[in-house]
Tab-separated table of C-alpha atoms and ligand atoms in Angstrom:
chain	number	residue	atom	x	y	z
C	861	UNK	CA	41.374	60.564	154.457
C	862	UNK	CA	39.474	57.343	153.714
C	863	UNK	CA	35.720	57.687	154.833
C	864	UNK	CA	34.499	55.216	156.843
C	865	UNK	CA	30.994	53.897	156.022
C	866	UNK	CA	28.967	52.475	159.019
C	867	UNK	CA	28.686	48.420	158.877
C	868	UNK	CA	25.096	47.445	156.644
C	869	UNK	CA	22.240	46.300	158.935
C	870	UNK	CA	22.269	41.923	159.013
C	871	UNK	CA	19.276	40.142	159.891
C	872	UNK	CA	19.967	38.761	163.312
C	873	UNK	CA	19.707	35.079	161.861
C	874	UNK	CA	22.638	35.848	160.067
C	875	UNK	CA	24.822	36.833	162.443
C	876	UNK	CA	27.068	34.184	163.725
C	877	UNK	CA	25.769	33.366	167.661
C	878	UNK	CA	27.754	33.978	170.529
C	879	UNK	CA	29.104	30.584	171.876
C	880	UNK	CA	27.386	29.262	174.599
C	881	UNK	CA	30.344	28.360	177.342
C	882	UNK	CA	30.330	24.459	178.060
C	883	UNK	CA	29.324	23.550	174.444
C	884	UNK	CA	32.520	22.682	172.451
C	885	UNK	CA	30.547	21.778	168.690
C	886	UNK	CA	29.088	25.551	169.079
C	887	UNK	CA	31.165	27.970	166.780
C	888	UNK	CA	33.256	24.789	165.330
C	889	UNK	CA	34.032	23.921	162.022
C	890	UNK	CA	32.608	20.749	160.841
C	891	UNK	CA	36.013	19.300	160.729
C	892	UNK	CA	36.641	19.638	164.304
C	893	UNK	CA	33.707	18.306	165.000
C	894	UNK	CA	34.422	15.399	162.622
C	895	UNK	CA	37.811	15.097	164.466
C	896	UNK	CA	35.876	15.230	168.261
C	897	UNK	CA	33.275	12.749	167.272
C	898	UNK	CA	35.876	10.422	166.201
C	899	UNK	CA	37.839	10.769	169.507
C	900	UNK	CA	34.339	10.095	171.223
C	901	UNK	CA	33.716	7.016	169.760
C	902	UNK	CA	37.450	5.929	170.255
C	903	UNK	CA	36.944	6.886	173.969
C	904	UNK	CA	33.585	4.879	173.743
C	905	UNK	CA	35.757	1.610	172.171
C	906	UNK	CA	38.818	1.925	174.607
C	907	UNK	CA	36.854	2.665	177.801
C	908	UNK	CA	35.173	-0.776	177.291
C	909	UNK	CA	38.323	-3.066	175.923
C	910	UNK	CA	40.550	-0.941	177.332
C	911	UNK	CA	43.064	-1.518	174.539
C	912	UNK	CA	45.366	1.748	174.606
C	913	UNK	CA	47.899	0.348	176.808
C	914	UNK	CA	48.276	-3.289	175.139
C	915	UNK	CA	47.978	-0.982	171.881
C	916	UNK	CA	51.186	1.281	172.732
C	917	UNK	CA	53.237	-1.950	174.263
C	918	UNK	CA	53.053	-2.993	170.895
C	919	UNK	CA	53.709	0.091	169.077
C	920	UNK	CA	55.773	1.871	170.480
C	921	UNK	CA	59.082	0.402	171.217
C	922	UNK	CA	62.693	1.288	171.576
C	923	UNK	CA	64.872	-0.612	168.808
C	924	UNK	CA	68.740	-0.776	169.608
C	925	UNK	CA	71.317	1.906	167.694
C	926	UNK	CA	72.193	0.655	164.211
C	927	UNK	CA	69.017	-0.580	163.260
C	928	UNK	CA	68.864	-0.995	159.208
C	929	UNK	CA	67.136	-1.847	156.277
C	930	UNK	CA	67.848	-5.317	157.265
C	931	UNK	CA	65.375	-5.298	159.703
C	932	UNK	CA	62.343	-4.911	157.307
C	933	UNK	CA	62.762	-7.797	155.968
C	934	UNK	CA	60.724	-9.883	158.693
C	935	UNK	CA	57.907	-7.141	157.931
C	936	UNK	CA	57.918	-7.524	153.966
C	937	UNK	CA	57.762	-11.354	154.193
C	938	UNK	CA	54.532	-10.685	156.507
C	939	UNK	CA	53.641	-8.335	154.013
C	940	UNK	CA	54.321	-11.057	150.886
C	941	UNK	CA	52.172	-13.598	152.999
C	942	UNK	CA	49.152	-11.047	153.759
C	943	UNK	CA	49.036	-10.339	149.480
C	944	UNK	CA	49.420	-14.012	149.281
C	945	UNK	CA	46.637	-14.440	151.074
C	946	UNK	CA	44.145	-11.952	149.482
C	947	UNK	CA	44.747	-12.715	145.781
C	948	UNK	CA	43.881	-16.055	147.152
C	949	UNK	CA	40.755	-15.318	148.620
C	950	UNK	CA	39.741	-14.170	144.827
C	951	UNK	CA	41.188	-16.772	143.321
C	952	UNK	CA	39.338	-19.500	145.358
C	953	UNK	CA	36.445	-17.644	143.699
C	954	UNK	CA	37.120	-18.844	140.539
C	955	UNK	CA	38.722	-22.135	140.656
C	956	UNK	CA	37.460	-25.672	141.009
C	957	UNK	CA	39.687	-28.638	142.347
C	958	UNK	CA	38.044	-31.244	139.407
C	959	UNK	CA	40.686	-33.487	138.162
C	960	UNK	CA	38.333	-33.739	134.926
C	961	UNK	CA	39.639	-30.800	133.105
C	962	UNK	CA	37.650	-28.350	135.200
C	963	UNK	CA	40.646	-27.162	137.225
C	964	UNK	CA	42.300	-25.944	134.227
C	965	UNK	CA	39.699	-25.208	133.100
C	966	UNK	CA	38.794	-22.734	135.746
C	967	UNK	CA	42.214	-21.143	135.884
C	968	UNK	CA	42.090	-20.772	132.091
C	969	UNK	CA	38.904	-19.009	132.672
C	970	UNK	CA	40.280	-16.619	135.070
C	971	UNK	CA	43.425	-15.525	133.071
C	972	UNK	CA	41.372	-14.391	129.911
C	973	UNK	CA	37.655	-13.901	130.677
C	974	UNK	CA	37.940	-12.454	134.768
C	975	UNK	CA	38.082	-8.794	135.099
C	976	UNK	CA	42.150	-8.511	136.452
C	977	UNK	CA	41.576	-12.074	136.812
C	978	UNK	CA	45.389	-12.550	134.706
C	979	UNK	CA	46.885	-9.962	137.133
C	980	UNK	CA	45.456	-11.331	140.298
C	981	UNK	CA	46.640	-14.534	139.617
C	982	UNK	CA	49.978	-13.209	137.835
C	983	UNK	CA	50.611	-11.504	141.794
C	984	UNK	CA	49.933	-15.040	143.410
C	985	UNK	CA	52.071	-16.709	140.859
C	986	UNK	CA	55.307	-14.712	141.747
C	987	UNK	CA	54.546	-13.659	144.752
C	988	UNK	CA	55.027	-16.855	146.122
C	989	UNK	CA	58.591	-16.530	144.566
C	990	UNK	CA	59.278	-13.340	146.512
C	991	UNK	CA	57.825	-14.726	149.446
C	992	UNK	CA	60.519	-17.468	149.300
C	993	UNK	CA	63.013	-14.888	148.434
C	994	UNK	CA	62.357	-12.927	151.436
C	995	UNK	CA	61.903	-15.460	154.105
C	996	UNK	CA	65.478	-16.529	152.752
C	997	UNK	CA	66.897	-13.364	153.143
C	998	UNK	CA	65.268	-12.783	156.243
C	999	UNK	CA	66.457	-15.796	157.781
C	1000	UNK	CA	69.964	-15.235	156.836
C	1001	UNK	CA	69.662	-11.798	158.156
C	1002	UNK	CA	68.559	-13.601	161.673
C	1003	UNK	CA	71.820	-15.675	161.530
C	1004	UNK	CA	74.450	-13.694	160.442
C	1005	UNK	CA	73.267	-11.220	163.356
C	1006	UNK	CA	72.987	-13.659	165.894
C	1007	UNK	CA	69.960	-13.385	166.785
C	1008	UNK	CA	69.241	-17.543	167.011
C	1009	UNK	CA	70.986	-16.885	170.147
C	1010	UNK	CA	69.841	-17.053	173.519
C	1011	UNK	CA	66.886	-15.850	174.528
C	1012	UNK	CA	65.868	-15.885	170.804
C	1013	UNK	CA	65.606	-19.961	170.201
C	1014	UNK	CA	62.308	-20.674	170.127
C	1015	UNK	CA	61.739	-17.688	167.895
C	1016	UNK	CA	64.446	-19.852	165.645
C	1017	UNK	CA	62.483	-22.812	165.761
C	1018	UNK	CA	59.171	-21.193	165.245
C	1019	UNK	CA	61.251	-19.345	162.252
C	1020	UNK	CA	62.383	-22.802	160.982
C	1021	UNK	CA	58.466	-24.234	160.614
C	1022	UNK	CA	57.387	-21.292	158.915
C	1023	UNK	CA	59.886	-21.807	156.249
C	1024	UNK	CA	59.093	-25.291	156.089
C	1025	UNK	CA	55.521	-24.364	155.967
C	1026	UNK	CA	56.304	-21.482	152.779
C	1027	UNK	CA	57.921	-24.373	150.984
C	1028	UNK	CA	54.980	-26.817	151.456
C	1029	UNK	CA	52.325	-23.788	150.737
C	1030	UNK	CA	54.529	-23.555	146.955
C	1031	UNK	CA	55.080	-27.176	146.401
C	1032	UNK	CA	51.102	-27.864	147.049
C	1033	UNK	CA	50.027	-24.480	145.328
C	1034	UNK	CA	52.011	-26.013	142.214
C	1035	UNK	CA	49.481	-29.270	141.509
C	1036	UNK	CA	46.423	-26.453	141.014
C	1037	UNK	CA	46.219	-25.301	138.006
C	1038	UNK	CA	46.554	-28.884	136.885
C	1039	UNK	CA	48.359	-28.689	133.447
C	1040	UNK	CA	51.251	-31.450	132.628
C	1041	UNK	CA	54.252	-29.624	134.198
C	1042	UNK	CA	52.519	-28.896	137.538
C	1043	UNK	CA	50.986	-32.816	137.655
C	1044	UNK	CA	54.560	-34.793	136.536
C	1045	UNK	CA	55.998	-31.886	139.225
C	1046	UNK	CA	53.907	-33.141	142.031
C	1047	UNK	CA	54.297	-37.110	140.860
C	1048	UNK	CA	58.680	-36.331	141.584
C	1049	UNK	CA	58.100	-34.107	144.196
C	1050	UNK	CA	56.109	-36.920	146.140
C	1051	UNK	CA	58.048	-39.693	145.225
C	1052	UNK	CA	60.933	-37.986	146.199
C	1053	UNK	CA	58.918	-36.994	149.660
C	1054	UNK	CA	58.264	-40.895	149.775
C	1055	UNK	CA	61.790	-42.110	149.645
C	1056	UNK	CA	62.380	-40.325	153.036
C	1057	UNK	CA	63.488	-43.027	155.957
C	1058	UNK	CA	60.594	-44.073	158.223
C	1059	UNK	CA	58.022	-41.226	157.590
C	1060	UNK	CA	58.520	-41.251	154.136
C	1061	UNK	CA	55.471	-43.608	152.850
C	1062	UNK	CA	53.160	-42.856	155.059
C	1063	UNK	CA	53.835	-38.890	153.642
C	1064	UNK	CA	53.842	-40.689	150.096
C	1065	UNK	CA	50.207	-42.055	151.446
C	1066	UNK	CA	48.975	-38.609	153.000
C	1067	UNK	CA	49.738	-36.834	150.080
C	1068	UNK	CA	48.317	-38.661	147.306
C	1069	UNK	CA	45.520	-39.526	149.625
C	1070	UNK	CA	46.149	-43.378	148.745
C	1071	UNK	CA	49.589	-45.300	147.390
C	1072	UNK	CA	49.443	-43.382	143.830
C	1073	UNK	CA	47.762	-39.755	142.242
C	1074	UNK	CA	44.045	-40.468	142.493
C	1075	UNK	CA	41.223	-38.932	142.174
C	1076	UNK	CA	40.985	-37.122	145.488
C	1077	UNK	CA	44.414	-36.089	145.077
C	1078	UNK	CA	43.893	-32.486	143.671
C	1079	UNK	CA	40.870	-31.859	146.441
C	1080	UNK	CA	43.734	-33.021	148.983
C	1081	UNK	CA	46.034	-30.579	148.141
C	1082	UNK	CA	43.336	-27.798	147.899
C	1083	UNK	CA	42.554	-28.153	151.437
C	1084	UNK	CA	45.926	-28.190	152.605
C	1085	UNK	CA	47.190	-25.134	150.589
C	1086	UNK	CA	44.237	-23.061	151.224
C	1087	UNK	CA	42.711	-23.855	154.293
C	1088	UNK	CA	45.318	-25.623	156.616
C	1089	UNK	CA	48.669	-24.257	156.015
C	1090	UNK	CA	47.317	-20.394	155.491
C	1091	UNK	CA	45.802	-20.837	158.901
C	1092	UNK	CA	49.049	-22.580	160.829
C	1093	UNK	CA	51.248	-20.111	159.183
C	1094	UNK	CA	48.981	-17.199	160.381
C	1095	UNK	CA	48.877	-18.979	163.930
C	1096	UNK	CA	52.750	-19.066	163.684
C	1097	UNK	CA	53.549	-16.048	162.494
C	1098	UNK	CA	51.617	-14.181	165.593
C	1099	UNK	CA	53.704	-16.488	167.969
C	1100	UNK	CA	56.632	-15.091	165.955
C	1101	UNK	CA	55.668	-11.557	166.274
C	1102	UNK	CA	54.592	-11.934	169.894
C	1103	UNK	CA	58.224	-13.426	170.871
C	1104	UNK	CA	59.980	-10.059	168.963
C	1105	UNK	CA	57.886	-8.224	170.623
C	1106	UNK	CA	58.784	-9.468	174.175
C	1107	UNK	CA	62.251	-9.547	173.405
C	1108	UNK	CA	62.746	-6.737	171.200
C	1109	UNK	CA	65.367	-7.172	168.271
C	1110	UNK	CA	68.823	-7.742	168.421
C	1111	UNK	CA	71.801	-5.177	168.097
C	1112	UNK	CA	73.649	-5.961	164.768
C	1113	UNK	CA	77.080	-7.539	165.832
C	1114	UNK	CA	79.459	-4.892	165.261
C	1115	UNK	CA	77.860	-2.496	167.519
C	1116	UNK	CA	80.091	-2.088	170.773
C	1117	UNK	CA	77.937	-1.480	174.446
C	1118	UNK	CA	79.158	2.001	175.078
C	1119	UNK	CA	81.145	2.645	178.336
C	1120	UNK	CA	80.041	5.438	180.828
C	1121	UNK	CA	82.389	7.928	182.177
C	1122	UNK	CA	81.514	5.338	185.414
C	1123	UNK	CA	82.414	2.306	183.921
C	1124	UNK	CA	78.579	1.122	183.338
C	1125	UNK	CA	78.267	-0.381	179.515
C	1126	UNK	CA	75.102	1.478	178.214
C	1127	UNK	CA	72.043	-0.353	176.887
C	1128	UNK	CA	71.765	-0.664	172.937
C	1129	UNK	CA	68.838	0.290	172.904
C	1130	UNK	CA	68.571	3.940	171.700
C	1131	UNK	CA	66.578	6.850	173.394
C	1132	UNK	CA	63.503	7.072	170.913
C	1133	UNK	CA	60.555	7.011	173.190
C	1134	UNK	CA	61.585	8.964	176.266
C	1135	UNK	CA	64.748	7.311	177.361
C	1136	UNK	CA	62.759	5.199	179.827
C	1137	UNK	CA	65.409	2.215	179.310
C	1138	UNK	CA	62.429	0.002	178.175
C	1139	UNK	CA	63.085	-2.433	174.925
C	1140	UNK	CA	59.962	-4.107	175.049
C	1141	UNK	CA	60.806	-7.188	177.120
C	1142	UNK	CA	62.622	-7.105	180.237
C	1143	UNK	CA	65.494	-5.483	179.360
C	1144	UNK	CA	67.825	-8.306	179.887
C	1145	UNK	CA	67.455	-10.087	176.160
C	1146	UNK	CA	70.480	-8.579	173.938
C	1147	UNK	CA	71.485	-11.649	172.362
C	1148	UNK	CA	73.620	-10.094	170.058
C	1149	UNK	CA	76.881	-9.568	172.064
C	1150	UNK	CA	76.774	-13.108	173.655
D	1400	LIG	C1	56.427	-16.218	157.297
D	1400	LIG	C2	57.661	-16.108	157.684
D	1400	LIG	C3	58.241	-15.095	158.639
D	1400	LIG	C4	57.739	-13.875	159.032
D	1400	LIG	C5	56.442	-13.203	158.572
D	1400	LIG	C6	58.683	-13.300	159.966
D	1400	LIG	C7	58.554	-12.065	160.561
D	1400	LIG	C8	59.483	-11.499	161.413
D	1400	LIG	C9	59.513	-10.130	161.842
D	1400	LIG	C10	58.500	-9.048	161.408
D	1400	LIG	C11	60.558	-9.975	162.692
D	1400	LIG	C12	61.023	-8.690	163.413
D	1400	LIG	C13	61.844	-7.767	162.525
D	1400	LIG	C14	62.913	-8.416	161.691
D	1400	LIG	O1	63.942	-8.820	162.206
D	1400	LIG	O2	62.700	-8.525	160.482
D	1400	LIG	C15	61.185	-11.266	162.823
D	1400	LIG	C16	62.267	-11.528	163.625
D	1400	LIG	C17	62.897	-12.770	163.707
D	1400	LIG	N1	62.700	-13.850	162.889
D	1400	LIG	FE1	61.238	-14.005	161.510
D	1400	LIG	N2	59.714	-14.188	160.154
D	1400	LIG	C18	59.490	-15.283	159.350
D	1400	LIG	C19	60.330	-16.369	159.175
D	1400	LIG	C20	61.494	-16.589	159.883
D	1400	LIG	C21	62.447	-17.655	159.640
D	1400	LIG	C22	62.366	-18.657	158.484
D	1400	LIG	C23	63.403	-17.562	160.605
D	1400	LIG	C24	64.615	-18.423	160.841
D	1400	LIG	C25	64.672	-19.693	160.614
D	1400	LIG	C26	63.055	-16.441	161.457
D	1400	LIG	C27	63.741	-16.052	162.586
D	1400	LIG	C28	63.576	-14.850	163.243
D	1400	LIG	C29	64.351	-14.421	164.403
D	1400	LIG	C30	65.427	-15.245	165.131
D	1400	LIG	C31	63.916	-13.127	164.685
D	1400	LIG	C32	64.433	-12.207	165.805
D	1400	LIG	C33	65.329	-11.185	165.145
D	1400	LIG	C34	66.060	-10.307	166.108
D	1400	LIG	O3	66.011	-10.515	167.319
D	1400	LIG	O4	66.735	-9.377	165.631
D	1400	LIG	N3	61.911	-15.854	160.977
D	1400	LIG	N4	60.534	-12.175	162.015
């Protein structure tokens, strides 16, 4: 029979103290506590904005049956744009508009004397490709779903600037690092902008900043690729986002409304979040089927 030895006398200051009731940090591990103070100081936030509910209308939605890979592809030209614009950010670090050499100059310096400065701008370089790629393939996604149609125009049209504005932000991103190819590409590219009927010369005009490549030029098409466009497309993009969000997405085409034992076609939408019938707008805005 094992002999049982009575427990060695602790110091009281050793012992671990009784938990006072009402005091939820006594006893806790300092991860819980971590965890509690961090739901405090949420509380503290939300109880002044008072952003939980506009916070779950926009995350957590019901998306119709079906949904596929085809629907990220919205999300990863957002995500293109957003690494678009943070290389940039550390690129504008570096480089200087100066039609004097000093814009090459500067971009020279960046691919071989900046720490990463070569990859950063190697990311901006063809990531402006696969932004172009994307919003491609996310447009034809858009269209050969249907969802241009009704109650999704404006979302088109908004759609239809933004791609306009992604070709602009590449054609005036090309000028800046201001070696031969990039300067005789931007002396066709406006010329051919300048042939256009009616607007054409006066775009010639805006563009060169005066009837031919000048001087001011280069600063011209700084401002507009790095300041201007970044911030219309941004603008754009959160009307964009704002209009899926009201009307939710639409059902790819070859799904069928199913019929109820009652005869009632059943919504699209699948039953992720409760099966509260809610899609995010007001429940009337399938344009796929129409
Ligand atoms: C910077 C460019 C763009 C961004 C960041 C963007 C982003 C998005 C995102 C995240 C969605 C929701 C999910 C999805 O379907 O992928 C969406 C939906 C949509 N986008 Fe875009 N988009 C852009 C350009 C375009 C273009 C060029 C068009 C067409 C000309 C377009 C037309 C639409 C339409 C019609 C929808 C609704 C889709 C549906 O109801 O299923 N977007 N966009």
């Amino acid at each position: 029979m094992p002999l049982k030895l009575p427990k060695p006398p602790i110091p009281d200051a050793l012992n671990p103290r009784p938990k006072r009731p009402g005091d939820p940090t006594q006893g806790a591990k300092p991860v819980d506590i971590a965890k509690e103070t961090g739901i405090s100081a949420a509380d503290w936030v939300d109880e002044r904005l008072a952003l939980t509910q506009p916070a779950r209308w926009v995350m957590f939605r019901k998306i119709p049956r079906g949904t596929n890979w085809f629907y990220t592809l919205g999300s990863a030209t957002m995500f293109a744009f957003l690494s678009q614009a943070v290389t940039g950010v550390f690129l504008a670090m570096y480089y200087r508009p100066d039609v004097a050499g000093g814009a090459y100059e500067s971009i020279r310096h960046i691919n071989d004397d900046v720490f990463l400065g070569q990859f950063v701008h190697g990311m901006h370089k063809w990531g402006s490709t696969v932004m172009v790629i994307l919003i491609c393939l996310h447009m034809a996604r858009t269209f050969f779903f249907g969802a241009y149609k009704y109650p999704r125009e404006l979302n088109w049209v908004i759609g239809v600037v933004l791609l306009i504005l992604t070709f602009t932000m590449s054609f005036t991103g090309y000028l800046l690092p201001f070696d031969q190819r990039s300067y005789w590409a931007t002396v066709v590219g406006v010329n051919i902008n300048g042939t256009g009927p009616l607007v054409g010369p006066f775009l010639n005009d805006f563009l060169y900043g005066g009837p031919d490549f000048n001087a001011t030029t280069l600063s011209r098409f700084y401002a507009i690729h790095m300041l201007l466009l970044p911030g219309v497309i941004a603008a754009l993009i959160g009307a964009h986002l704002w209009l899926v969000m009201k009307h939710g997405t639409t059902a790819p085409p070859w799904l069928k409304p199913r019929e109820h034992e009652n005869g009632h076609a059943e919504s699209e939408y699948a039953a992720v979040n409760g099966g509260n019938g809610r899609n995010g707008g007001n429940g009337s805005t399938n344009g796929g089927h129409s």
